PDB file of C-alpha atoms and ligand atoms in Angstrom:
ATOM      1  CA  MET A   1      56.990  95.964  88.924  1.00  0.00           C
ATOM      2  CA  ALA A   2      60.367  96.342  87.230  1.00  0.00           C
ATOM      3  CA  HIS A   3      62.977  97.781  89.538  1.00  0.00           C
ATOM      4  CA  ILE A   4      63.870 101.414  89.103  1.00  0.00           C
ATOM      5  CA  TYR A   5      67.494 100.636  89.613  1.00  0.00           C
ATOM      6  CA  ASN A   6      69.664  97.556  89.525  1.00  0.00           C
ATOM      7  CA  GLN A   7      69.563  96.476  93.166  1.00  0.00           C
ATOM      8  CA  TYR A   8      72.135  94.191  94.752  1.00  0.00           C
ATOM      9  CA  THR A   9      69.571  92.093  96.645  1.00  0.00           C
ATOM     10  CA  GLN A  10      67.787  91.356  93.366  1.00  0.00           C
ATOM     11  CA  TYR A  11      71.097  90.639  91.640  1.00  0.00           C
ATOM     12  CA  LEU A  12      71.924  88.035  94.309  1.00  0.00           C
ATOM     13  CA  LYS A  13      68.439  86.558  94.167  1.00  0.00           C
ATOM     14  CA  ALA A  14      68.652  86.194  90.384  1.00  0.00           C
ATOM     15  CA  LYS A  15      72.126  84.645  90.663  1.00  0.00           C
ATOM     16  CA  TYR A  16      71.336  82.166  93.454  1.00  0.00           C
ATOM     17  CA  GLY A  17      67.567  81.751  93.186  1.00  0.00           C
ATOM     18  CA  GLU A  18      67.263  82.567  96.891  1.00  0.00           C
ATOM     19  CA  ARG A  19      68.115  85.257  99.395  1.00  0.00           C
ATOM     20  CA  VAL A  20      71.848  85.619 100.096  1.00  0.00           C
ATOM     21  CA  GLN A  21      72.846  87.724 103.050  1.00  0.00           C
ATOM     22  CA  LYS A  22      76.056  89.655 103.576  1.00  0.00           C
ATOM     23  CA  ILE A  23      77.621  89.565 107.020  1.00  0.00           C
ATOM     24  CA  THR A  24      80.423  91.819 108.140  1.00  0.00           C
ATOM     25  CA  VAL A  25      83.446  90.552 110.033  1.00  0.00           C
ATOM     26  CA  ILE A  26      86.653  92.118 111.301  1.00  0.00           C
ATOM     27  CA  GLY A  27      89.676  90.502 109.646  1.00  0.00           C
ATOM     28  CA  GLY A  28      92.176  92.151 111.986  1.00  0.00           C
ATOM     29  CA  PHE A  29      93.870  94.204 109.268  1.00  0.00           C
ATOM     30  CA  THR A  30      95.276  97.706 109.385  1.00  0.00           C
ATOM     31  CA  CYS A  31      95.738 100.249 106.609  1.00  0.00           C
ATOM     32  CA  PRO A  32      98.873 101.509 104.812  1.00  0.00           C
ATOM     33  CA  ASN A  33      97.439 105.001 104.935  1.00  0.00           C
ATOM     34  CA  ARG A  34      97.494 104.844 108.723  1.00  0.00           C
ATOM     35  CA  ASP A  35     100.595 102.845 109.628  1.00  0.00           C
ATOM     36  CA  GLY A  36     103.000 105.133 107.765  1.00  0.00           C
ATOM     37  CA  THR A  37     103.686 102.846 104.768  1.00  0.00           C
ATOM     38  CA  LYS A  38     101.643 105.077 102.501  1.00  0.00           C
ATOM     39  CA  GLY A  39     100.662 107.853 104.806  1.00  0.00           C
ATOM     40  CA  LYS A  40      99.866 108.755 108.400  1.00  0.00           C
ATOM     41  CA  GLY A  41      96.576 109.771 109.949  1.00  0.00           C
ATOM     42  CA  GLY A  42      94.496 108.086 107.249  1.00  0.00           C
ATOM     43  CA  CYS A  43      91.860 109.598 104.992  1.00  0.00           C
ATOM     44  CA  ILE A  44      90.588 112.771 106.617  1.00  0.00           C
ATOM     45  CA  TYR A  45      87.017 111.500 107.033  1.00  0.00           C
ATOM     46  CA  CYS A  46      87.918 108.036 108.332  1.00  0.00           C
ATOM     47  CA  ASN A  47      86.801 106.810 111.720  1.00  0.00           C
ATOM     48  CA  ASN A  48      86.621 103.033 111.590  1.00  0.00           C
ATOM     49  CA  GLU A  49      84.215 103.020 114.520  1.00  0.00           C
ATOM     50  CA  SER A  50      81.544 103.889 111.939  1.00  0.00           C
ATOM     51  CA  PHE A  51      81.947 100.503 110.230  1.00  0.00           C
ATOM     52  CA  GLY A  52      80.184  97.342 111.361  1.00  0.00           C
ATOM     53  CA  PRO A  53      80.383  94.998 113.043  1.00  0.00           C
ATOM     54  CA  PRO A  54      80.424  96.172 116.671  1.00  0.00           C
ATOM     55  CA  GLN A  55      83.899  96.506 118.069  1.00  0.00           C
ATOM     56  CA  HIS A  56      83.117  93.898 120.742  1.00  0.00           C
ATOM     57  CA  LEU A  57      83.532  91.283 117.988  1.00  0.00           C
ATOM     58  CA  GLU A  58      87.194  92.217 117.806  1.00  0.00           C
ATOM     59  CA  GLY A  59      89.319  89.337 119.040  1.00  0.00           C
ATOM     60  CA  LEU A  60      86.755  86.645 118.135  1.00  0.00           C
ATOM     61  CA  SER A  61      87.797  84.108 115.515  1.00  0.00           C
ATOM     62  CA  ILE A  62      86.465  84.582 111.984  1.00  0.00           C
ATOM     63  CA  THR A  63      84.267  81.488 112.449  1.00  0.00           C
ATOM     64  CA  ASP A  64      82.790  82.842 115.692  1.00  0.00           C
ATOM     65  CA  GLN A  65      82.134  86.207 114.061  1.00  0.00           C
ATOM     66  CA  ILE A  66      80.375  84.490 111.152  1.00  0.00           C
ATOM     67  CA  ASN A  67      78.214  82.436 113.526  1.00  0.00           C
ATOM     68  CA  HIS A  68      77.372  85.598 115.460  1.00  0.00           C
ATOM     69  CA  GLY A  69      76.545  87.434 112.205  1.00  0.00           C
ATOM     70  CA  ILE A  70      74.299  84.619 110.999  1.00  0.00           C
ATOM     71  CA  LYS A  71      72.449  84.505 114.313  1.00  0.00           C
ATOM     72  CA  THR A  72      71.881  88.265 114.254  1.00  0.00           C
ATOM     73  CA  SER A  73      70.875  88.280 110.605  1.00  0.00           C
ATOM     74  CA  LEU A  74      68.362  85.423 111.069  1.00  0.00           C
ATOM     75  CA  ARG A  75      66.335  87.665 113.391  1.00  0.00           C
ATOM     76  CA  ARG A  76      65.485  89.775 110.322  1.00  0.00           C
ATOM     77  CA  TYR A  77      66.108  87.691 107.204  1.00  0.00           C
ATOM     78  CA  LYS A  78      65.715  84.061 106.352  1.00  0.00           C
ATOM     79  CA  ALA A  79      68.795  83.027 104.379  1.00  0.00           C
ATOM     80  CA  ASN A  80      70.771  79.852 103.871  1.00  0.00           C
ATOM     81  CA  LYS A  81      73.745  81.384 102.131  1.00  0.00           C
ATOM     82  CA  TYR A  82      76.072  84.134 103.257  1.00  0.00           C
ATOM     83  CA  ILE A  83      78.776  86.339 101.785  1.00  0.00           C
ATOM     84  CA  VAL A  84      81.392  87.347 104.329  1.00  0.00           C
ATOM     85  CA  TYR A  85      82.250  91.022 104.061  1.00  0.00           C
ATOM     86  CA  PHE A  86      85.675  92.188 105.193  1.00  0.00           C
ATOM     87  CA  GLN A  87      84.989  95.897 105.525  1.00  0.00           C
ATOM     88  CA  THR A  88      87.064  97.561 108.227  1.00  0.00           C
ATOM     89  CA  TYR A  89      90.490  98.941 107.183  1.00  0.00           C
ATOM     90  CA  SER A  90      92.264  97.452 104.129  1.00  0.00           C
ATOM     91  CA  ASN A  91      91.417  93.791 103.911  1.00  0.00           C
ATOM     92  CA  SER A  92      94.122  92.661 101.514  1.00  0.00           C
ATOM     93  CA  TYR A  93      96.918  94.462 103.357  1.00  0.00           C
ATOM     94  CA  ALA A  94      98.940  91.495 104.662  1.00  0.00           C
ATOM     95  CA  PRO A  95     101.317  88.888 103.236  1.00  0.00           C
ATOM     96  CA  LEU A  96      99.531  86.347 101.039  1.00  0.00           C
ATOM     97  CA  PRO A  97      99.824  83.396 103.494  1.00  0.00           C
ATOM     98  CA  VAL A  98      98.112  85.511 106.177  1.00  0.00           C
ATOM     99  CA  LEU A  99      95.332  86.448 103.774  1.00  0.00           C
ATOM    100  CA  GLN A 100      94.922  82.832 102.709  1.00  0.00           C
ATOM    101  CA  LYS A 101      94.476  81.714 106.309  1.00  0.00           C
ATOM    102  CA  ILE A 102      91.851  84.378 107.028  1.00  0.00           C
ATOM    103  CA  TYR A 103      89.903  84.064 103.778  1.00  0.00           C
ATOM    104  CA  GLU A 104      89.944  80.277 103.851  1.00  0.00           C
ATOM    105  CA  GLU A 105      88.700  80.146 107.431  1.00  0.00           C
ATOM    106  CA  ALA A 106      85.688  82.187 106.292  1.00  0.00           C
ATOM    107  CA  LEU A 107      85.110  80.025 103.215  1.00  0.00           C
ATOM    108  CA  ALA A 108      85.310  76.821 105.269  1.00  0.00           C
ATOM    109  CA  HIS A 109      82.053  77.757 107.010  1.00  0.00           C
ATOM    110  CA  PRO A 110      79.335  75.534 105.513  1.00  0.00           C
ATOM    111  CA  LEU A 111      76.875  78.411 104.953  1.00  0.00           C
ATOM    112  CA  VAL A 112      79.387  80.786 103.332  1.00  0.00           C
ATOM    113  CA  CYS A 113      79.305  81.007  99.541  1.00  0.00           C
ATOM    114  CA  GLY A 114      81.679  83.910  98.974  1.00  0.00           C
ATOM    115  CA  LEU A 115      83.750  86.830 100.145  1.00  0.00           C
ATOM    116  CA  ALA A 116      83.518  90.565  99.597  1.00  0.00           C
ATOM    117  CA  ILE A 117      86.919  92.132 100.235  1.00  0.00           C
ATOM    118  CA  GLY A 118      87.043  95.871 100.854  1.00  0.00           C
ATOM    119  CA  THR A 119      90.461  97.324 100.166  1.00  0.00           C
ATOM    120  CA  ARG A 120      92.540 100.101  98.603  1.00  0.00           C
ATOM    121  CA  PRO A 121      93.763 100.200  94.990  1.00  0.00           C
ATOM    122  CA  ASP A 122      97.386 100.078  96.244  1.00  0.00           C
ATOM    123  CA  CYS A 123      96.782  96.895  98.266  1.00  0.00           C
ATOM    124  CA  VAL A 124      96.299  94.479  95.362  1.00  0.00           C
ATOM    125  CA  ASP A 125      98.844  92.826  93.104  1.00  0.00           C
ATOM    126  CA  GLU A 126      99.182  90.084  90.520  1.00  0.00           C
ATOM    127  CA  LYS A 127      99.938  87.358  93.092  1.00  0.00           C
ATOM    128  CA  LEU A 128      96.823  88.177  95.080  1.00  0.00           C
ATOM    129  CA  MET A 129      94.702  88.211  91.925  1.00  0.00           C
ATOM    130  CA  ILE A 130      95.979  84.801  90.832  1.00  0.00           C
ATOM    131  CA  TYR A 131      94.991  83.440  94.244  1.00  0.00           C
ATOM    132  CA  LEU A 132      91.578  85.150  94.205  1.00  0.00           C
ATOM    133  CA  ALA A 133      90.953  83.855  90.685  1.00  0.00           C
ATOM    134  CA  GLU A 134      91.532  80.299  91.974  1.00  0.00           C
ATOM    135  CA  LEU A 135      89.072  80.857  94.839  1.00  0.00           C
ATOM    136  CA  ASN A 136      86.658  82.410  92.388  1.00  0.00           C
ATOM    137  CA  GLN A 137      86.304  79.102  90.574  1.00  0.00           C
ATOM    138  CA  HIS A 138      84.535  77.650  93.614  1.00  0.00           C
ATOM    139  CA  TYR A 139      83.227  80.690  95.503  1.00  0.00           C
ATOM    140  CA  ASP A 140      81.763  84.093  94.819  1.00  0.00           C
ATOM    141  CA  ILE A 141      84.704  86.455  95.254  1.00  0.00           C
ATOM    142  CA  THR A 142      84.262  90.197  94.904  1.00  0.00           C
ATOM    143  CA  LEU A 143      86.627  93.066  95.490  1.00  0.00           C
ATOM    144  CA  GLU A 144      85.592  96.512  96.671  1.00  0.00           C
ATOM    145  CA  LEU A 145      88.171  99.129  95.726  1.00  0.00           C
ATOM    146  CA  GLY A 146      87.651 102.440  97.486  1.00  0.00           C
ATOM    147  CA  LEU A 147      87.843 105.462  95.195  1.00  0.00           C
ATOM    148  CA  GLU A 148      85.780 108.115  97.043  1.00  0.00           C
ATOM    149  CA  SER A 149      86.175 110.854  94.405  1.00  0.00           C
ATOM    150  CA  ILE A 150      86.850 110.925  90.668  1.00  0.00           C
ATOM    151  CA  ALA A 151      89.031 114.054  91.024  1.00  0.00           C
ATOM    152  CA  ASP A 152      92.754 113.742  91.816  1.00  0.00           C
ATOM    153  CA  ASN A 153      92.662 117.134  93.509  1.00  0.00           C
ATOM    154  CA  THR A 154      90.025 115.895  95.955  1.00  0.00           C
ATOM    155  CA  LEU A 155      91.953 112.668  96.564  1.00  0.00           C
ATOM    156  CA  LEU A 156      94.912 114.831  97.582  1.00  0.00           C
ATOM    157  CA  LYS A 157      92.793 116.993  99.870  1.00  0.00           C
ATOM    158  CA  ILE A 158      91.291 113.982 101.626  1.00  0.00           C
ATOM    159  CA  ASN A 159      94.726 112.342 101.967  1.00  0.00           C
ATOM    160  CA  ARG A 160      93.748 109.149 100.145  1.00  0.00           C
ATOM    161  CA  GLY A 161      97.325 108.426  99.130  1.00  0.00           C
ATOM    162  CA  HIS A 162      96.410 107.156  95.678  1.00  0.00           C
ATOM    163  CA  SER A 163      95.263 108.630  92.389  1.00  0.00           C
ATOM    164  CA  VAL A 164      92.376 107.937  90.035  1.00  0.00           C
ATOM    165  CA  ALA A 165      94.896 106.265  87.683  1.00  0.00           C
ATOM    166  CA  ASP A 166      95.962 103.906  90.524  1.00  0.00           C
ATOM    167  CA  PHE A 167      92.332 102.937  90.942  1.00  0.00           C
ATOM    168  CA  ILE A 168      91.892 102.266  87.221  1.00  0.00           C
ATOM    169  CA  SER A 169      94.992 100.092  87.016  1.00  0.00           C
ATOM    170  CA  ALA A 170      93.897  98.028  90.079  1.00  0.00           C
ATOM    171  CA  LEU A 171      90.469  97.635  88.524  1.00  0.00           C
ATOM    172  CA  ASN A 172      91.941  96.500  85.200  1.00  0.00           C
ATOM    173  CA  LEU A 173      94.166  94.025  87.018  1.00  0.00           C
ATOM    174  CA  ALA A 174      91.103  92.537  88.749  1.00  0.00           C
ATOM    175  CA  GLN A 175      89.239  92.412  85.467  1.00  0.00           C
ATOM    176  CA  ARG A 176      92.078  90.530  83.756  1.00  0.00           C
ATOM    177  CA  HIS A 177      91.536  87.857  86.412  1.00  0.00           C
ATOM    178  CA  ASN A 178      87.737  87.958  86.091  1.00  0.00           C
ATOM    179  CA  ILE A 179      87.184  89.174  89.639  1.00  0.00           C
ATOM    180  CA  ASN A 180      83.936  91.079  90.009  1.00  0.00           C
ATOM    181  CA  THR A 181      84.865  94.465  91.395  1.00  0.00           C
ATOM    182  CA  GLY A 182      82.926  97.300  92.923  1.00  0.00           C
ATOM    183  CA  THR A 183      83.837 100.734  94.091  1.00  0.00           C
ATOM    184  CA  HIS A 184      82.869 103.132  96.802  1.00  0.00           C
ATOM    185  CA  LEU A 185      82.384 106.897  96.467  1.00  0.00           C
ATOM    186  CA  ILE A 186      81.364 109.759  98.720  1.00  0.00           C
ATOM    187  CA  PHE A 187      79.046 112.545  97.586  1.00  0.00           C
ATOM    188  CA  GLY A 188      79.292 115.875  99.387  1.00  0.00           C
ATOM    189  CA  LEU A 189      83.040 116.383  99.712  1.00  0.00           C
ATOM    190  CA  PRO A 190      83.472 120.170  99.589  1.00  0.00           C
ATOM    191  CA  TRP A 191      85.852 119.974  96.590  1.00  0.00           C
ATOM    192  CA  ASP A 192      83.362 117.982  94.494  1.00  0.00           C
ATOM    193  CA  ASN A 193      80.600 120.548  94.507  1.00  0.00           C
ATOM    194  CA  SER A 194      79.916 121.229  90.825  1.00  0.00           C
ATOM    195  CA  PRO A 195      76.228 120.682  89.967  1.00  0.00           C
ATOM    196  CA  ASP A 196      77.036 118.056  87.336  1.00  0.00           C
ATOM    197  CA  TYR A 197      79.412 116.051  89.568  1.00  0.00           C
ATOM    198  CA  PRO A 198      76.976 113.085  89.979  1.00  0.00           C
ATOM    199  CA  ILE A 199      76.545 112.907  86.199  1.00  0.00           C
ATOM    200  CA  SER A 200      80.328 112.972  85.678  1.00  0.00           C
ATOM    201  CA  VAL A 201      80.702 110.127  88.195  1.00  0.00           C
ATOM    202  CA  ALA A 202      78.006 108.097  86.435  1.00  0.00           C
ATOM    203  CA  LYS A 203      79.661 108.604  83.042  1.00  0.00           C
ATOM    204  CA  PHE A 204      83.099 107.804  84.428  1.00  0.00           C
ATOM    205  CA  LEU A 205      81.977 104.547  86.093  1.00  0.00           C
ATOM    206  CA  SER A 206      79.867 103.452  83.132  1.00  0.00           C
ATOM    207  CA  LYS A 207      82.981 103.270  80.959  1.00  0.00           C
ATOM    208  CA  LEU A 208      84.864 101.049  83.438  1.00  0.00           C
ATOM    209  CA  PRO A 209      84.681  97.290  84.045  1.00  0.00           C
ATOM    210  CA  ILE A 210      82.879  97.869  87.334  1.00  0.00           C
ATOM    211  CA  THR A 211      80.241  95.399  88.524  1.00  0.00           C
ATOM    212  CA  PHE A 212      79.024  97.145  91.692  1.00  0.00           C
ATOM    213  CA  VAL A 213      78.886 100.626  93.122  1.00  0.00           C
ATOM    214  CA  LYS A 214      78.310 102.022  96.596  1.00  0.00           C
ATOM    215  CA  ILE A 215      77.773 105.698  97.314  1.00  0.00           C
ATOM    216  CA  HIS A 216      77.019 107.508 100.483  1.00  0.00           C
ATOM    217  CA  GLN A 217      76.712 111.037 101.730  1.00  0.00           C
ATOM    218  CA  LEU A 218      79.667 112.675 103.451  1.00  0.00           C
ATOM    219  CA  HIS A 219      79.588 112.208 107.202  1.00  0.00           C
ATOM    220  CA  VAL A 220      81.699 114.397 109.442  1.00  0.00           C
ATOM    221  CA  LEU A 221      82.698 112.068 112.251  1.00  0.00           C
ATOM    222  CA  GLU A 222      84.345 112.900 115.518  1.00  0.00           C
ATOM    223  CA  LYS A 223      88.057 112.156 115.994  1.00  0.00           C
ATOM    224  CA  THR A 224      88.773 112.864 112.328  1.00  0.00           C
ATOM    225  CA  PRO A 225      90.818 115.629 110.655  1.00  0.00           C
ATOM    226  CA  LEU A 226      87.677 116.478 108.664  1.00  0.00           C
ATOM    227  CA  HIS A 227      85.872 117.271 111.895  1.00  0.00           C
ATOM    228  CA  GLU A 228      88.709 119.588 112.942  1.00  0.00           C
ATOM    229  CA  ILE A 229      88.543 121.362 109.561  1.00  0.00           C
ATOM    230  CA  PHE A 230      84.776 121.634 109.873  1.00  0.00           C
ATOM    231  CA  GLN A 231      85.023 123.154 113.333  1.00  0.00           C
ATOM    232  CA  THR A 232      87.648 125.739 112.431  1.00  0.00           C
ATOM    233  CA  ASN A 233      86.485 126.487 108.909  1.00  0.00           C
ATOM    234  CA  PRO A 234      82.930 125.198 108.368  1.00  0.00           C
ATOM    235  CA  PHE A 235      82.162 124.231 104.777  1.00  0.00           C
ATOM    236  CA  PRO A 236      78.713 123.778 103.258  1.00  0.00           C
ATOM    237  CA  LEU A 237      77.212 120.334 103.703  1.00  0.00           C
ATOM    238  CA  LEU A 238      74.589 118.766 101.493  1.00  0.00           C
ATOM    239  CA  THR A 239      71.003 118.968 102.599  1.00  0.00           C
ATOM    240  CA  TYR A 240      69.007 115.757 102.506  1.00  0.00           C
ATOM    241  CA  GLN A 241      67.051 116.978  99.462  1.00  0.00           C
ATOM    242  CA  GLN A 242      70.241 117.962  97.623  1.00  0.00           C
ATOM    243  CA  TYR A 243      71.698 114.535  98.226  1.00  0.00           C
ATOM    244  CA  LEU A 244      68.502 112.832  97.067  1.00  0.00           C
ATOM    245  CA  SER A 245      68.587 114.860  93.831  1.00  0.00           C
ATOM    246  CA  MET A 246      72.260 114.000  93.295  1.00  0.00           C
ATOM    247  CA  ILE A 247      71.468 110.293  93.551  1.00  0.00           C
ATOM    248  CA  VAL A 248      68.586 110.669  91.083  1.00  0.00           C
ATOM    249  CA  ASP A 249      70.939 112.373  88.596  1.00  0.00           C
ATOM    250  CA  PHE A 250      73.595 109.754  89.209  1.00  0.00           C
ATOM    251  CA  LEU A 251      71.290 106.768  88.639  1.00  0.00           C
ATOM    252  CA  SER A 252      69.647 108.304  85.578  1.00  0.00           C
ATOM    253  CA  ASN A 253      73.032 108.568  83.882  1.00  0.00           C
ATOM    254  CA  LEU A 254      74.579 105.304  85.070  1.00  0.00           C
ATOM    255  CA  SER A 255      74.801 102.249  82.842  1.00  0.00           C
ATOM    256  CA  PRO A 256      71.948  99.855  83.753  1.00  0.00           C
ATOM    257  CA  ARG A 257      74.537  97.042  83.878  1.00  0.00           C
ATOM    258  CA  ILE A 258      76.099  98.350  87.117  1.00  0.00           C
ATOM    259  CA  VAL A 259      74.643  96.883  90.305  1.00  0.00           C
ATOM    260  CA  ILE A 260      73.839  99.257  93.153  1.00  0.00           C
ATOM    261  CA  GLN A 261      74.937  97.966  96.521  1.00  0.00           C
ATOM    262  CA  ARG A 262      74.242 101.029  98.638  1.00  0.00           C
ATOM    263  CA  LEU A 263      73.211 104.681  98.324  1.00  0.00           C
ATOM    264  CA  PHE A 264      73.010 105.903 101.891  1.00  0.00           C
ATOM    265  CA  ALA A 265      75.022 105.645 105.090  1.00  0.00           C
ATOM    266  CA  GLU A 266      74.090 105.601 108.734  1.00  0.00           C
ATOM    267  CA  SER A 267      76.818 106.302 111.277  1.00  0.00           C
ATOM    268  CA  PRO A 268      76.484 105.740 115.007  1.00  0.00           C
ATOM    269  CA  PRO A 269      74.845 108.892 116.449  1.00  0.00           C
ATOM    270  CA  ALA A 270      77.531 108.993 119.155  1.00  0.00           C
ATOM    271  CA  ILE A 271      80.219 109.851 116.585  1.00  0.00           C
ATOM    272  CA  LEU A 272      78.252 111.604 113.824  1.00  0.00           C
ATOM    273  CA  ARG A 273      78.783 115.367 114.057  1.00  0.00           C
ATOM    274  CA  ALA A 274      77.214 116.520 110.758  1.00  0.00           C
ATOM    275  CA  PRO A 275      74.997 116.531 108.802  1.00  0.00           C
ATOM    276  CA  ILE A 276      72.163 115.459 111.114  1.00  0.00           C
ATOM    277  CA  TRP A 277      69.300 114.621 108.768  1.00  0.00           C
ATOM    278  CA  ASP A 278      67.291 112.419 111.077  1.00  0.00           C
ATOM    279  CA  LYS A 279      66.240 110.173 108.174  1.00  0.00           C
ATOM    280  CA  ALA A 280      66.383 106.395 108.320  1.00  0.00           C
ATOM    281  CA  MET A 281      67.988 104.487 105.492  1.00  0.00           C
ATOM    282  CA  SER A 282      64.721 102.706 104.613  1.00  0.00           C
ATOM    283  CA  PHE A 283      62.964 106.084 104.362  1.00  0.00           C
ATOM    284  CA  PHE A 284      65.641 107.351 101.972  1.00  0.00           C
ATOM    285  CA  TYR A 285      65.210 104.369  99.652  1.00  0.00           C
ATOM    286  CA  GLN A 286      61.417 104.772  99.665  1.00  0.00           C
ATOM    287  CA  GLU A 287      61.700 108.461  98.835  1.00  0.00           C
ATOM    288  CA  LEU A 288      64.243 107.797  96.101  1.00  0.00           C
ATOM    289  CA  GLU A 289      61.963 105.289  94.380  1.00  0.00           C
ATOM    290  CA  LYS A 290      58.997 107.631  94.757  1.00  0.00           C
ATOM    291  CA  LYS A 291      60.921 110.565  93.289  1.00  0.00           C
ATOM    292  CA  MET A 292      62.158 108.543  90.329  1.00  0.00           C
ATOM    293  CA  LEU A 293      58.712 107.085  89.680  1.00  0.00           C
ATOM    294  CA  VAL A 294      57.043 110.497  89.741  1.00  0.00           C
ATOM    295  CA  LYS A 295      59.644 111.848  87.298  1.00  0.00           C
ATOM    296  CA  LYS A 296      59.416 108.676  85.190  1.00  0.00           C
ATOM    297  CA  LEU A 297      63.134 108.058  85.635  1.00  0.00           C
ATOM    298  CA  TYR A 298      65.090 104.832  85.997  1.00  0.00           C
ATOM    299  CA  GLN A 299      68.730 103.778  86.059  1.00  0.00           C
ATOM    300  CA  GLY A 300      70.349 104.501  82.722  1.00  0.00           C
ATOM    301  CA  ILE A 301      67.505 106.503  81.164  1.00  0.00           C
ATOM    302  CA  TYR A 302      70.068 109.089  79.997  1.00  0.00           C
ATOM    303  CA  TYR A 303      72.951 106.677  79.594  1.00  0.00           C
ATOM    304  CA  THR A 304      74.539 106.494  76.151  1.00  0.00           C
ATOM    305  CA  GLU A 305      77.389 104.145  75.241  1.00  0.00           C
TER     306      GLU A 305
HETATM  307  S1  SF4 B 401      89.166 105.092 104.791  1.00  0.00           S
HETATM  308 FE1  SF4 B 401      90.129 103.127 104.406  1.00  0.00          FE
HETATM  309  S2  SF4 B 401      91.985 103.684 103.284  1.00  0.00           S
HETATM  310 FE2  SF4 B 401      91.314 105.546 104.300  1.00  0.00          FE
HETATM  311  S3  SF4 B 401      92.405 105.583 106.260  1.00  0.00           S
HETATM  312 FE3  SF4 B 401      90.402 104.611 106.610  1.00  0.00          FE
HETATM  313  S4  SF4 B 401      90.820 102.427 106.435  1.00  0.00           S
HETATM  314 FE4  SF4 B 401      92.532 103.500 105.461  1.00  0.00          FE
END
């Protein structure tokens, strides 16, 4: 059966002819939106405890973290190739020689075929791109530039410390160096509540040189400014069904060329304060496919160039 949307696992399988697994490591970076360079306190929803891998990996070398990740992953998936994912904080926020040491330690592992580098639009520059372009000749290098919302007003409210235009210029810089780039957005921020928001996001991304996209529902996590706002001035949160419908609208209007890396988030129950949907990620993906099949929808059905 043809896939209803352009899934990342299938994209990797088509590219490599075999399963390629992503494993998350902690690079030991911080974030300019936390250390005062760009801002203080970080994005209002951010609690890095919600990212993998477990904090007990902190302090281990990159090689040891990769070996640990491979061992854990082999319990579920048989794979011979791995992409190392630097997810926590801003993973290009360090002088180039420091980055080179960290990235190259990961790439020296015999089972690693590439890197996925999660970062902010204001943490990339020409020098970094020239270096990544060199690596890209031998390895699979991808950048993940966080955007979170396509509205500057929302970016201000969530204290992102960059604009939509900053994101576009970082993306164009990466494209000039042929680095595959993805982005990350959140659905459910209280300032992005117009009914056609998912369609606007799909149209916006479809026009950009984006290779991948990740979306997840807003999570209100403890120890965040968003949680404080929510406690003092509760705002409406998406229901599970509303979110599911938003994703259906989003996919139906998104260019079929864009690869979907993720459409749902799970945060550790110990820090998740709202919404509590009690739905597993696998259940969400099954329901999404079912809903799109029943409605005879697929990624890009309403997309026009
Ligand atoms: S979400 Fe990312 S950019 Fe924002 S404060 Fe957290 S680590 Fe920094």
